[in-house]
Amino acid sequence: MPKIVDHDERRAHIVEAVTNIIVRDGFDRVKMREIAAEAGYAHGAISRYFPDKQSLLTAAFLQLYSRSNERINEGVQGLRGLDALERMCREILPFEERGGARNSRVVISFWDHAAQDDALRLIHRENNMRWRELFRRFLTEAREDGELAAHIDIDTAVNEVASRNAGWQMIAALLPDVSGDERLDEGLRALIDSFRSARSEEPVV
């Protein structure tokens, strides 16, 4: 009886292999034969699922986004406003339990190639815009609930949150000595507190 191949599982396994190589050696050094060896498959098995290096990098990037989105959807259940925004950021930021600098290296490799390729740039834009809409939703809820400071412009705040998240990815990958969970936590709390109205900080009597 022929062996039944789980193609989704095989794709995921190949993506994990290319992620390991990107983290270890950098994307520019990735070779299809090396990926096959890392995954334990024949070279032809890799090309059946991923015809070139760009498709592999895209798959690795989208896998990270998909996993982040799953955590975000679960994590913000029952939350709104600044609590939901903070929780979402915790699922995106490179905390060690989320993959830390390892995942950041994959993200930065994709950004580098997306900056020079319209198709990759569109993939990044589509995914990033979904996150920005969630940032906007939570900030709007914070305004409705009276916890957002009056001077905060929501469009500006969305840009600030997106920029901070991107910047922390760069720091985790390139300056690990000034990164780490404690500093990420401090930076995130400071960002959220910068949006908070003085009234929302008053203790409930």
mmCIF file of C-alpha atoms in Angstrom:
data_model
loop_
_atom_site.group_PDB
_atom_site.id
_atom_site.type_symbol
_atom_site.label_atom_id
_atom_site.label_comp_id
_atom_site.label_asym_id
_atom_site.label_seq_id
_atom_site.Cartn_x
_atom_site.Cartn_y
_atom_site.Cartn_z
ATOM 1 C CA MET A 1 0.000 0.000 0.000
ATOM 2 C CA PRO A 2 1.542 3.364 -1.000
ATOM 3 C CA LYS A 3 2.488 5.744 1.788
ATOM 4 C CA ILE A 4 0.066 8.645 2.233
ATOM 5 C CA VAL A 5 1.932 11.943 2.180
ATOM 6 C CA ASP A 6 0.644 14.839 4.289
ATOM 7 C CA HIS A 7 1.557 17.689 1.960
ATOM 8 C CA ASP A 8 0.718 20.451 4.452
ATOM 9 C CA GLU A 9 2.951 18.817 7.047
ATOM 10 C CA ARG A 10 5.749 18.454 4.503
ATOM 11 C CA ARG A 11 5.484 22.113 3.476
ATOM 12 C CA ALA A 12 5.611 23.184 7.120
ATOM 13 C CA HIS A 13 8.656 20.985 7.711
ATOM 14 C CA ILE A 14 10.454 22.523 4.732
ATOM 15 C CA VAL A 15 9.627 26.027 5.960
ATOM 16 C CA GLU A 16 11.067 25.174 9.389
ATOM 17 C CA ALA A 17 14.229 23.950 7.660
ATOM 18 C CA VAL A 18 14.674 27.156 5.665
ATOM 19 C CA THR A 19 13.978 29.201 8.797
ATOM 20 C CA ASN A 20 16.785 27.368 10.587
ATOM 21 C CA ILE A 21 19.176 28.091 7.725
ATOM 22 C CA ILE A 22 18.213 31.789 7.527
ATOM 23 C CA VAL A 23 18.822 32.137 11.257
ATOM 24 C CA ARG A 24 22.126 30.292 11.108
ATOM 25 C CA ASP A 25 23.632 31.518 7.846
ATOM 26 C CA GLY A 26 21.463 34.315 6.448
ATOM 27 C CA PHE A 27 19.097 34.119 3.505
ATOM 28 C CA ASP A 28 21.622 35.021 0.818
ATOM 29 C CA ARG A 29 23.557 31.852 1.632
ATOM 30 C CA VAL A 30 20.515 29.595 1.383
ATOM 31 C CA LYS A 31 20.907 26.894 -1.290
ATOM 32 C CA MET A 32 18.117 24.587 -2.391
ATOM 33 C CA ARG A 33 20.320 21.523 -1.867
ATOM 34 C CA GLU A 34 21.152 22.723 1.646
ATOM 35 C CA ILE A 35 17.456 23.115 2.417
ATOM 36 C CA ALA A 36 16.805 19.595 1.161
ATOM 37 C CA ALA A 37 19.559 18.243 3.405
ATOM 38 C CA GLU A 38 18.276 20.205 6.409
ATOM 39 C CA ALA A 39 14.735 18.933 5.844
ATOM 40 C CA GLY A 40 15.853 15.396 5.060
ATOM 41 C CA TYR A 41 14.219 15.326 1.628
ATOM 42 C CA ALA A 42 15.467 14.868 -1.910
ATOM 43 C CA HIS A 43 16.136 18.060 -3.862
ATOM 44 C CA GLY A 44 13.166 17.324 -6.130
ATOM 45 C CA ALA A 45 10.811 17.161 -3.160
ATOM 46 C CA ILE A 46 11.673 20.749 -2.222
ATOM 47 C CA SER A 47 11.142 22.175 -5.703
ATOM 48 C CA ARG A 48 7.782 20.429 -5.919
ATOM 49 C CA TYR A 49 6.468 22.679 -3.162
ATOM 50 C CA PHE A 50 8.699 25.732 -3.519
ATOM 51 C CA PRO A 51 10.083 26.496 -6.989
ATOM 52 C CA ASP A 52 12.674 29.051 -5.869
ATOM 53 C CA LYS A 53 14.301 30.755 -2.891
ATOM 54 C CA GLN A 54 11.903 33.687 -2.915
ATOM 55 C CA SER A 55 8.908 31.405 -2.444
ATOM 56 C CA LEU A 56 10.658 29.821 0.540
ATOM 57 C CA LEU A 57 11.431 33.172 2.149
ATOM 58 C CA THR A 58 7.831 34.262 1.611
ATOM 59 C CA ALA A 59 6.529 31.059 3.185
ATOM 60 C CA ALA A 60 8.797 31.478 6.220
ATOM 61 C CA PHE A 61 7.645 35.084 6.663
ATOM 62 C CA LEU A 62 3.945 34.229 6.275
ATOM 63 C CA GLN A 63 4.278 31.358 8.716
ATOM 64 C CA LEU A 64 5.484 33.810 11.371
ATOM 65 C CA TYR A 65 2.615 36.169 10.584
ATOM 66 C CA SER A 66 0.086 33.330 10.727
ATOM 67 C CA ARG A 67 1.335 32.144 14.100
ATOM 68 C CA SER A 68 1.310 35.703 15.442
ATOM 69 C CA ASN A 69 -2.249 36.191 14.221
ATOM 70 C CA GLU A 70 -3.386 33.004 15.934
ATOM 71 C CA ARG A 71 -1.877 34.190 19.220
ATOM 72 C CA ILE A 72 -3.360 37.677 18.775
ATOM 73 C CA ASN A 73 -6.858 36.351 18.080
ATOM 74 C CA GLU A 74 -6.707 34.179 21.172
ATOM 75 C CA GLY A 75 -4.963 36.727 23.381
ATOM 76 C CA VAL A 76 -7.297 39.684 22.838
ATOM 77 C CA GLN A 77 -10.470 37.723 23.516
ATOM 78 C CA GLY A 78 -12.445 39.657 26.121
ATOM 79 C CA LEU A 79 -10.109 42.669 25.953
ATOM 80 C CA ARG A 80 -10.495 46.089 24.370
ATOM 81 C CA GLY A 81 -8.790 49.450 24.261
ATOM 82 C CA LEU A 82 -5.267 49.808 25.580
ATOM 83 C CA ASP A 83 -5.343 46.395 27.265
ATOM 84 C CA ALA A 84 -6.023 44.758 23.903
ATOM 85 C CA LEU A 85 -3.379 46.896 22.193
ATOM 86 C CA GLU A 86 -0.742 45.940 24.744
ATOM 87 C CA ARG A 87 -1.633 42.264 24.485
ATOM 88 C CA MET A 88 -1.443 42.377 20.690
ATOM 89 C CA CYS A 89 1.999 43.992 20.821
ATOM 90 C CA ARG A 90 3.195 41.304 23.221
ATOM 91 C CA GLU A 91 2.271 38.686 20.636
ATOM 92 C CA ILE A 92 4.188 40.538 17.896
ATOM 93 C CA LEU A 93 7.316 41.651 19.716
ATOM 94 C CA PRO A 94 10.424 39.430 19.810
ATOM 95 C CA PHE A 95 10.087 38.172 23.374
ATOM 96 C CA GLU A 96 12.081 34.983 23.892
ATOM 97 C CA GLU A 97 8.974 32.820 24.268
ATOM 98 C CA ARG A 98 7.859 34.161 20.866
ATOM 99 C CA GLY A 99 11.122 33.224 19.141
ATOM 100 C CA GLY A 100 13.125 36.316 20.063
ATOM 101 C CA ALA A 101 15.950 37.328 17.745
ATOM 102 C CA ARG A 102 15.548 34.092 15.786
ATOM 103 C CA ASN A 103 12.253 35.179 14.276
ATOM 104 C CA SER A 104 13.466 38.757 13.889
ATOM 105 C CA ARG A 105 16.223 37.588 11.538
ATOM 106 C CA VAL A 106 13.634 35.981 9.259
ATOM 107 C CA VAL A 107 11.466 39.112 9.310
ATOM 108 C CA ILE A 108 14.402 41.383 8.490
ATOM 109 C CA SER A 109 15.534 39.106 5.655
ATOM 110 C CA PHE A 110 12.056 39.383 4.160
ATOM 111 C CA TRP A 111 11.994 43.179 4.596
ATOM 112 C CA ASP A 112 15.327 43.460 2.816
ATOM 113 C CA HIS A 113 14.045 41.598 -0.235
ATOM 114 C CA ALA A 114 10.572 43.210 -0.104
ATOM 115 C CA ALA A 115 12.204 46.641 -0.380
ATOM 116 C CA GLN A 116 13.463 45.615 -3.819
ATOM 117 C CA ASP A 117 10.595 43.450 -5.082
ATOM 118 C CA ASP A 118 7.054 44.692 -5.762
ATOM 119 C CA ALA A 119 5.406 41.296 -5.229
ATOM 120 C CA LEU A 120 7.030 40.829 -1.821
ATOM 121 C CA ARG A 121 6.299 44.426 -0.882
ATOM 122 C CA LEU A 122 2.603 43.832 -1.619
ATOM 123 C CA ILE A 123 2.580 40.705 0.564
ATOM 124 C CA HIS A 124 4.109 42.691 3.412
ATOM 125 C CA ARG A 125 1.701 45.581 2.918
ATOM 126 C CA GLU A 126 -1.386 43.369 3.004
ATOM 127 C CA ASN A 127 -0.345 41.713 6.246
ATOM 128 C CA ASN A 128 0.930 44.872 7.890
ATOM 129 C CA MET A 129 -2.230 46.812 7.054
ATOM 130 C CA ARG A 130 -4.325 44.195 8.858
ATOM 131 C CA TRP A 131 -2.287 44.808 11.981
ATOM 132 C CA ARG A 132 -2.566 48.569 11.589
ATOM 133 C CA GLU A 133 -6.361 48.277 11.398
ATOM 134 C CA LEU A 134 -6.330 46.371 14.683
ATOM 135 C CA PHE A 135 -4.111 49.058 16.241
ATOM 136 C CA ARG A 136 -6.658 51.646 15.074
ATOM 137 C CA ARG A 137 -9.582 49.636 16.416
ATOM 138 C CA PHE A 138 -8.073 49.293 19.887
ATOM 139 C CA LEU A 139 -7.031 52.960 20.039
ATOM 140 C CA THR A 140 -10.541 53.994 18.973
ATOM 141 C CA GLU A 141 -11.989 51.799 21.732
ATOM 142 C CA ALA A 142 -9.606 53.463 24.181
ATOM 143 C CA ARG A 143 -10.950 56.858 23.125
ATOM 144 C CA GLU A 144 -14.552 55.668 23.489
ATOM 145 C CA ASP A 145 -13.772 54.334 26.975
ATOM 146 C CA GLY A 146 -12.069 57.554 28.097
ATOM 147 C CA GLU A 147 -8.662 55.953 28.601
ATOM 148 C CA LEU A 148 -6.910 57.657 25.668
ATOM 149 C CA ALA A 149 -5.350 61.044 26.418
ATOM 150 C CA ALA A 150 -7.186 63.918 24.707
ATOM 151 C CA HIS A 151 -4.117 65.116 22.811
ATOM 152 C CA ILE A 152 -3.454 61.744 21.153
ATOM 153 C CA ASP A 153 -4.139 61.681 17.418
ATOM 154 C CA ILE A 154 -5.114 58.122 16.479
ATOM 155 C CA ASP A 155 -3.460 58.153 13.035
ATOM 156 C CA THR A 156 -0.211 59.300 14.602
ATOM 157 C CA ALA A 157 -0.527 56.711 17.364
ATOM 158 C CA VAL A 158 -1.044 53.913 14.814
ATOM 159 C CA ASN A 159 2.169 54.950 13.075
ATOM 160 C CA GLU A 160 3.973 55.096 16.391
ATOM 161 C CA VAL A 161 2.912 51.594 17.414
ATOM 162 C CA ALA A 162 3.830 50.171 13.993
ATOM 163 C CA SER A 163 7.206 51.945 14.031
ATOM 164 C CA ARG A 164 8.035 50.777 17.548
ATOM 165 C CA ASN A 165 7.200 47.176 16.703
ATOM 166 C CA ALA A 166 9.390 47.302 13.595
ATOM 167 C CA GLY A 167 12.197 49.002 15.494
ATOM 168 C CA TRP A 168 12.190 46.392 18.231
ATOM 169 C CA GLN A 169 12.558 43.677 15.590
ATOM 170 C CA MET A 170 15.688 45.431 14.311
ATOM 171 C CA ILE A 171 17.095 45.845 17.811
ATOM 172 C CA ALA A 172 16.518 42.187 18.691
ATOM 173 C CA ALA A 173 18.353 41.011 15.581
ATOM 174 C CA LEU A 174 21.157 43.578 15.406
ATOM 175 C CA LEU A 175 21.687 44.793 18.973
ATOM 176 C CA PRO A 176 20.873 41.839 21.228
ATOM 177 C CA ASP A 177 23.009 43.300 24.020
ATOM 178 C CA VAL A 178 20.520 46.167 24.435
ATOM 179 C CA SER A 179 17.440 44.042 23.840
ATOM 180 C CA GLY A 180 15.987 41.226 25.953
ATOM 181 C CA ASP A 181 12.591 40.589 27.495
ATOM 182 C CA GLU A 182 12.982 43.036 30.361
ATOM 183 C CA ARG A 183 13.803 45.955 28.090
ATOM 184 C CA LEU A 184 11.058 45.014 25.648
ATOM 185 C CA ASP A 185 8.578 44.934 28.515
ATOM 186 C CA GLU A 186 9.729 48.334 29.792
ATOM 187 C CA GLY A 187 9.519 49.855 26.313
ATOM 188 C CA LEU A 188 6.054 48.478 25.650
ATOM 189 C CA ARG A 189 4.700 49.674 28.982
ATOM 190 C CA ALA A 190 6.159 53.137 28.376
ATOM 191 C CA LEU A 191 4.530 53.289 24.943
ATOM 192 C CA ILE A 192 1.096 52.269 26.227
ATOM 193 C CA ASP A 193 1.365 54.654 29.178
ATOM 194 C CA SER A 194 2.188 57.516 26.784
ATOM 195 C CA PHE A 195 -1.277 57.080 25.271
ATOM 196 C CA ARG A 196 -3.134 56.845 28.560
ATOM 197 C CA SER A 197 -5.204 59.729 29.933
ATOM 198 C CA ALA A 198 -4.495 60.948 33.445
ATOM 199 C CA ARG A 199 -8.109 60.173 34.355
ATOM 200 C CA SER A 200 -7.779 56.524 33.387
ATOM 201 C CA GLU A 201 -4.775 56.194 35.693
ATOM 202 C CA GLU A 202 -6.712 57.376 38.748
ATOM 203 C CA PRO A 203 -7.492 54.544 41.187
ATOM 204 C CA VAL A 204 -11.109 53.518 41.477
ATOM 205 C CA VAL A 205 -12.422 54.399 44.952
#
